[in-house]
Coordinates of C-alpha atoms and ligand atoms in Angstrom, one line a residue:
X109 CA -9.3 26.1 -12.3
X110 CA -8.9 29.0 -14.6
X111 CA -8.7 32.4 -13.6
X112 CA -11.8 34.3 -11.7
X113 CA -13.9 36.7 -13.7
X114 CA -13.9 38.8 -10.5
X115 CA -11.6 38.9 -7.5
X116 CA -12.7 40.8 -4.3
X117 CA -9.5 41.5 -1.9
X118 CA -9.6 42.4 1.6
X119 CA -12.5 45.0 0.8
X120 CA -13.0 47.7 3.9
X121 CA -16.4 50.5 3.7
X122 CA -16.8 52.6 6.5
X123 CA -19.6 55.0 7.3
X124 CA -18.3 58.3 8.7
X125 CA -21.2 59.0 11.0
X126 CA -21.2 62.1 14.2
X127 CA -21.1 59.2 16.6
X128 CA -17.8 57.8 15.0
X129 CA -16.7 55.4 12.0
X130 CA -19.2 52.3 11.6
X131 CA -17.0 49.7 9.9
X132 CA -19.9 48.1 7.3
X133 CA -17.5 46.0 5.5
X134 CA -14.7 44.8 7.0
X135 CA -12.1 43.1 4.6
X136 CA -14.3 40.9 2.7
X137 CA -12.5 38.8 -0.3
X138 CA -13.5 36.0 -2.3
X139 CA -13.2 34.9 -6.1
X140 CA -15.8 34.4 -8.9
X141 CA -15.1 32.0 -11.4
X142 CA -16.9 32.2 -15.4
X143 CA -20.9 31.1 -15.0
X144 CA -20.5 30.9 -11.4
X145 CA -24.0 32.1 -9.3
X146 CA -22.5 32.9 -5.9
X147 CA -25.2 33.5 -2.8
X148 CA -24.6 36.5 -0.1
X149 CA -27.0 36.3 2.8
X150 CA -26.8 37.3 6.1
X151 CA -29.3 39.5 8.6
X152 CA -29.8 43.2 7.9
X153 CA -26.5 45.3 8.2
X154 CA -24.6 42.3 7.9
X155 CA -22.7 44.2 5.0
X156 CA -23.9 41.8 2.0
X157 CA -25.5 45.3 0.0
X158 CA -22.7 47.3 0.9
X159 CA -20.3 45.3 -0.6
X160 CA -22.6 44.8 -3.8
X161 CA -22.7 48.2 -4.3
X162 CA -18.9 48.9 -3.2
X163 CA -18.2 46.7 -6.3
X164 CA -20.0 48.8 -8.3
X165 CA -18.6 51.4 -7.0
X166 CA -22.0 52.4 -6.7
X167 CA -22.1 54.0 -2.9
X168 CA -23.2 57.4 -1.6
X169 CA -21.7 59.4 1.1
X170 CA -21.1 58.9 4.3
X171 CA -20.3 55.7 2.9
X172 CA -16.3 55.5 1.2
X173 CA -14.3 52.6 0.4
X174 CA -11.7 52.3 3.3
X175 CA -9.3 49.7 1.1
X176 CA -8.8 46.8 -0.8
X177 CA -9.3 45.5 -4.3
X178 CA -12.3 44.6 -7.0
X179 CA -10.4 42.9 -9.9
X180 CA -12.2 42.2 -12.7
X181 CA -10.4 40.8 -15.7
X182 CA -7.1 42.1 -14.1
X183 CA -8.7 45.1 -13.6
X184 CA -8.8 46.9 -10.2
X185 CA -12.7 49.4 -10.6
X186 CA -11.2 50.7 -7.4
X187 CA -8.5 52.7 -9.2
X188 CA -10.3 53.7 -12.0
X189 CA -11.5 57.1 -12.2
X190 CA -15.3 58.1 -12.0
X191 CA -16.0 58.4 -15.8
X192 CA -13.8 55.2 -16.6
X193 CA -15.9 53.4 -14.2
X194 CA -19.3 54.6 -15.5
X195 CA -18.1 52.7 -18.7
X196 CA -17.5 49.7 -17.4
X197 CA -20.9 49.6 -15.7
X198 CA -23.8 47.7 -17.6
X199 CA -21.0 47.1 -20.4
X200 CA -18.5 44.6 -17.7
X201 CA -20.8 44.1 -14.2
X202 CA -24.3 45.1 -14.3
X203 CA -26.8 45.3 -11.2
X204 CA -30.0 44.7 -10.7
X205 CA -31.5 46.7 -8.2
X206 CA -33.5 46.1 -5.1
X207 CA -36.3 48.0 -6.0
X208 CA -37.2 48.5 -9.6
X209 CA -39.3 51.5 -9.5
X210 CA -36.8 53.8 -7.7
X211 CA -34.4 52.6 -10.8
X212 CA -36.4 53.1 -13.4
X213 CA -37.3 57.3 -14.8
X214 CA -40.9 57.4 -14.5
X215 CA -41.3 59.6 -16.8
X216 CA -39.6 58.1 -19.8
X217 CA -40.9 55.1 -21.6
X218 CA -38.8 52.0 -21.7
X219 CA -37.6 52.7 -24.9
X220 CA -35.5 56.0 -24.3
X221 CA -34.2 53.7 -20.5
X222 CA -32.8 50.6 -22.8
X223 CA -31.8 53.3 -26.0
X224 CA -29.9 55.2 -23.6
X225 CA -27.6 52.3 -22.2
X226 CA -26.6 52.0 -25.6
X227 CA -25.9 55.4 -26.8
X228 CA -24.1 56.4 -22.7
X229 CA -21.3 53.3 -23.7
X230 CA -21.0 54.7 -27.2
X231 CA -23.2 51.9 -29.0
X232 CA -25.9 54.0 -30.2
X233 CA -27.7 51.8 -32.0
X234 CA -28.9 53.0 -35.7
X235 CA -32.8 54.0 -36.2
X236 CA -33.7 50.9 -38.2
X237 CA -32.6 48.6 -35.0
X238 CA -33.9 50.3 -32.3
X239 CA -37.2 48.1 -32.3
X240 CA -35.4 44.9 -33.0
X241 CA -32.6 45.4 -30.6
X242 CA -35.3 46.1 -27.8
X243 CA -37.9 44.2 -28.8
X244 CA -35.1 41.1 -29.0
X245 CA -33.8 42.7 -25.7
X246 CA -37.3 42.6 -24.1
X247 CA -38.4 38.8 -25.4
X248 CA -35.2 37.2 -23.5
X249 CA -36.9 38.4 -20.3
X250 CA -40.4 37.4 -21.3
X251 CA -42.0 40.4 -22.2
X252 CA -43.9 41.7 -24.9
X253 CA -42.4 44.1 -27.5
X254 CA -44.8 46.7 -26.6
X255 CA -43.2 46.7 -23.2
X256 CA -41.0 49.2 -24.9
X257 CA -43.6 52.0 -25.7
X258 CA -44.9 51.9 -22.0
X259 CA -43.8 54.0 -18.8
X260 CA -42.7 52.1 -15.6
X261 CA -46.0 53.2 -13.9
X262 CA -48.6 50.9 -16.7
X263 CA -45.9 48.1 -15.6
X264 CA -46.9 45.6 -12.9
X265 CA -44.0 45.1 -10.2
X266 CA -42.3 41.7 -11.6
X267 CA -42.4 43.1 -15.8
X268 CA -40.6 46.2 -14.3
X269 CA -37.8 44.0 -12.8
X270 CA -37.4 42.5 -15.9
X271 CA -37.3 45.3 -17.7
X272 CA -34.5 46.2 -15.3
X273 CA -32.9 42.3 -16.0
X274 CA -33.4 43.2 -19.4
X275 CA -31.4 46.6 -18.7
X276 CA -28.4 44.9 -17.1
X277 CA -27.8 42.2 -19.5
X278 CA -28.0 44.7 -22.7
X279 CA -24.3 44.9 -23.1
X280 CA -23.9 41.8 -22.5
X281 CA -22.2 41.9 -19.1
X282 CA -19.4 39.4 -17.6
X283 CA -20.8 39.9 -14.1
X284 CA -24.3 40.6 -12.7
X285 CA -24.7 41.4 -9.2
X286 CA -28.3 41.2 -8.1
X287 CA -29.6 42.7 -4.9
X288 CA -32.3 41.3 -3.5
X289 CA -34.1 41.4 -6.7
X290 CA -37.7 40.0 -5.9
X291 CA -37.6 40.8 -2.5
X292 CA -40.7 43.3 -3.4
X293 CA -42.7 40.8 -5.2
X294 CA -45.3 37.8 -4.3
X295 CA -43.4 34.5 -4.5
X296 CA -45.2 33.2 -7.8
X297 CA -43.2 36.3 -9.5
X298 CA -40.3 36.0 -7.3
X299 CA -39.8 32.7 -9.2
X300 CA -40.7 33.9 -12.3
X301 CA -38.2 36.5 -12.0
X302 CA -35.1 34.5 -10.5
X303 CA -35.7 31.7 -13.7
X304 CA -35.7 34.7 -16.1
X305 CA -32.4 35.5 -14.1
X306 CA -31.5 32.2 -14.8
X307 CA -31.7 31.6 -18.3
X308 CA -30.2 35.4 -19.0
X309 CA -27.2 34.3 -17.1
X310 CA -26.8 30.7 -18.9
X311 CA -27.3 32.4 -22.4
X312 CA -24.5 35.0 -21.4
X313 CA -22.4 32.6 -19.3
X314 CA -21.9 35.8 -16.9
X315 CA -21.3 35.2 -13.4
X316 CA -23.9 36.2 -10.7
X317 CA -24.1 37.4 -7.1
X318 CA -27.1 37.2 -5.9
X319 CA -28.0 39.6 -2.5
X320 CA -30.7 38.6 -0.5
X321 CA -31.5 36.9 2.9
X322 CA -34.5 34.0 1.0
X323 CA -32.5 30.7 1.9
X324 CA -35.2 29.1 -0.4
X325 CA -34.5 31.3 -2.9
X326 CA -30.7 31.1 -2.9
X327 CA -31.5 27.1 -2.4
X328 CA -32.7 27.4 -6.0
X329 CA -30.5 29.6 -7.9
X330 CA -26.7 29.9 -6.6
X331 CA -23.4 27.3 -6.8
X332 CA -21.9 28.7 -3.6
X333 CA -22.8 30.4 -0.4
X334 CA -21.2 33.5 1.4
X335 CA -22.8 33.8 4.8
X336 CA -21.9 37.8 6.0
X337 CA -22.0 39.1 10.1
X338 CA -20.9 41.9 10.7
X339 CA -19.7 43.1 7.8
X340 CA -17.5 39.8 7.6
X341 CA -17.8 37.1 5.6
X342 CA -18.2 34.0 8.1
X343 CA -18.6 31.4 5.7
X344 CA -18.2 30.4 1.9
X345 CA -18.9 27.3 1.1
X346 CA -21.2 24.9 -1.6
X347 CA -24.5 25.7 -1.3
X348 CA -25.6 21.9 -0.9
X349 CA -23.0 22.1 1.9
X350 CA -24.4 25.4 3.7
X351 CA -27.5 23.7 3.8
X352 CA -26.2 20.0 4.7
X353 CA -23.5 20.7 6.9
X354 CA -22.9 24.3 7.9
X355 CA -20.0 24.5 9.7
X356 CA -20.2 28.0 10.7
X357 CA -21.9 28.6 14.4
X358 CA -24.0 31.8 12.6
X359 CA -25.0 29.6 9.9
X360 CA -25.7 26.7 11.7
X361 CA -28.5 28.8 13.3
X362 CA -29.3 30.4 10.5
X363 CA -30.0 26.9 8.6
X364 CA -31.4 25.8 11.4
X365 CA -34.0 28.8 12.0
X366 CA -35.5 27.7 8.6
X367 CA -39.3 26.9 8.8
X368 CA -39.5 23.1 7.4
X369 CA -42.8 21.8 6.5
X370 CA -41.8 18.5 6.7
X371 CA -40.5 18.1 10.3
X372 CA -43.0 20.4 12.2
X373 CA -40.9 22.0 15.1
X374 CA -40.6 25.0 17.3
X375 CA -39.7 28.3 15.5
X376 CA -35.8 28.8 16.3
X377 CA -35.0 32.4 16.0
X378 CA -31.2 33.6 16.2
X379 CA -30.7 34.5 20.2
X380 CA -29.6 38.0 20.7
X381 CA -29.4 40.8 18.0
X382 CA -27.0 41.7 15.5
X383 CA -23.8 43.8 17.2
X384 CA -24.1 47.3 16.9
X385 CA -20.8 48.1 14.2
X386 CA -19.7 51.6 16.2
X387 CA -19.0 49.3 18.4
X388 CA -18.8 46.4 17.8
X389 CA -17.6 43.3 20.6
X390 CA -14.0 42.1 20.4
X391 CA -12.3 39.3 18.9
X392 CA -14.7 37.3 17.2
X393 CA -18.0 39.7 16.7
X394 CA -20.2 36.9 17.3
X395 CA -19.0 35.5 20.6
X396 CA -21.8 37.2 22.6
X397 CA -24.6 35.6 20.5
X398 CA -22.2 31.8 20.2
X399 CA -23.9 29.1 22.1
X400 CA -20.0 27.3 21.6
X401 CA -17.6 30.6 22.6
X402 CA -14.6 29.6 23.8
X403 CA -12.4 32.1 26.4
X404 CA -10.3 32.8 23.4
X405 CA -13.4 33.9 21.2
X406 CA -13.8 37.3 22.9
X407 CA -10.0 38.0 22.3
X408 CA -8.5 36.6 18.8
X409 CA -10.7 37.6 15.2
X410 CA -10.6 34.4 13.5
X411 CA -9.5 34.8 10.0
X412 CA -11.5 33.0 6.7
X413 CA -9.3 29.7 6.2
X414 CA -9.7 26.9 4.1
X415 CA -10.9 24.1 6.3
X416 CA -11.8 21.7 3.6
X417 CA -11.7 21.6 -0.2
X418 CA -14.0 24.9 -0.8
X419 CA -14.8 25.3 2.1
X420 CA -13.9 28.8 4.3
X421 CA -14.6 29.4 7.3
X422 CA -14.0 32.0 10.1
X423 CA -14.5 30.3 13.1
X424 CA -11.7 29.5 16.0
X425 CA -13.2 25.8 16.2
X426 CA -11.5 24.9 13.0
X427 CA -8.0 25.9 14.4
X428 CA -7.5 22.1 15.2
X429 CA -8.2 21.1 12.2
X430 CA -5.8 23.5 10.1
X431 CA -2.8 22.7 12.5
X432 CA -3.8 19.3 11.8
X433 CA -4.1 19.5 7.7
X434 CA -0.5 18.8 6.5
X435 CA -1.4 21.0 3.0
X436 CA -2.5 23.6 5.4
Ligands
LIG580 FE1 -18.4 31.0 18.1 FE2 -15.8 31.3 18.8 FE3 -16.4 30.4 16.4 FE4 -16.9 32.9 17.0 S1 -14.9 32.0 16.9 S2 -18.2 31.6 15.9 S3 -17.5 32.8 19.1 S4 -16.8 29.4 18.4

């Protein structure tokens, strides 16, 4: 396998808050390989948007980044200074943001938005190919060139995400994180707008994280899955695997709380609520929600481990089969 485009190591955020330290992130790592569309889901505050925007270096106070390491192409963003990084934004990793309209200036047509990306990284782009560029810029998201003469407010909901697609692919990034980016919309667009995704990324061969908590959604778009709780990762695994075989407890449920037209059940919810992270239970954080807890499970964290060919999991029912795995 060649080498990742992005590498995230042990990766801690914290939340200094009057009633202590909230531990949002709690050493999160995986890899990201070239082309790769990799999945984060997991229920609110599980941490999957915090780390998005801790690898874009991209968080507000009380929020900091506690430790560990975002190497992308052998570079670590955590080390670089504040006007490095701003360089290496749109230009190396781009995001998508959640919701369009806060991103976009309202009071500057799209135009001066996409001109300015260009000119900030020290591209400006010469008066004879402004139109072209954006106009060329705007068509590989499906939209009109005159797109580019309008203000966000005469754009409907889905044309201002792509303008914002449009935005993060203009310097033709390595890595595009998405957070929840149709989460806003009505599902005819949402589709719309994860295929324009889609084809952006395949023309670019960038690599994609996609943040968001749709299973059909991330059924549709990504490679792999990285199931967050608690501002862990729990599981990382195949997406046809997540969805066949979880072997996760959390994700289990969380396949299994899917609504299926096909099979007409009960509605399963998730028992319990998500652990508050001030405080959150010992040993493994979701032994109180577990319907298979063992003693041990309030006492030991279990660690992500490779319980399979691509498969990680952090779950103390795998131990057997690890001590059991001669390559292990
Ligand atoms: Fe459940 Fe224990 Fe596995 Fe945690 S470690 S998911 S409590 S079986």
């Amino acid at each position: 396998m060649s080498a990742p485009v992005l590498q995230v190591e042990n990766l801690h955020v914290h939340y200094q808050t009057s009633a202590g330290i909230v531990k949002a992130v709690n050493g999160v790592s995986f890899q990201l390989q070239k082309g790769e569309r990799l999945g984060l889901v997991g229920e609110s505050g599980s941490g999957k948007t915090t780390t998005a925007l801790a690898i874009m270096r991209m968080l507000e106070g009380p929020a900091r980044i506690a430790g560990g390491e975002v190497i992308l192409d052998e570079i670590d963003l955590l080390k670089l200074s504040d006007d490095e990084m701003r360089m290496v934004r749109f230009d190396r990793i781009s995001m998508v943001p959640q919701g369009a309209m806060n991103s976009l200036n309202p009071v500057m047509r799209i135009r001066e938005q996409i001109r300015d990306i260009f000119e900030a990284h020290g591209r400006a782009l010469a008066r004879s190919e402004v139109e072209a560029t954006i106009a060329k810029l705007l068509a590989r998201v499906g939209l009109r060139p005159e797109v580019a003469g309008m203000y966000p407010h005469e754009l409907s909901g889905g044309m201002k995400q792509r303008v914002c697609i449009a935005m993060a692919i203009a310097l033709k990034p390595q890595v595009i994180i998405a957070d929840e980016p149709t989460s806003a919309l009505d599902v005819v667009v949402q589709r719309q707008v994860v295929e324009t995704l889609g084809d952006v990324q395949r023309e670019l061969d960038a690599a994609v994280i996609l943040v968001g908590h749709d299973m059909g959604l991330m059924a549709q778009f990504v490679d792999r899955i990285g199931v967050m709780y608690a501002g862990r990762l729990v599981e990382l695994s195949p997406v046809a695997h997540v969805f066949s075989s979880p072997m996760h407890p959390y994700a289990r449920q969380l396949i299994s709380s899917i609504p299926n037209l096909e099979e007409k059940r009960l509605f399963k919810g998730i028992p319990g609520v998500a652990p508050s992270l001030l405080d959150p239970p010992s040993g493994c954080p979701f032994h109180p929600r577990c319907s298979e807890a063992m003693a041990r499970c309030s006492v030991e964290v279990p660690a992500l481990c490779e319980t399979a060919p691509d498969r990680w999991v952090a779950c103390l029912l795998y131990d057997e089969v690890l001590s059991h795995d001669p390559t292990s």
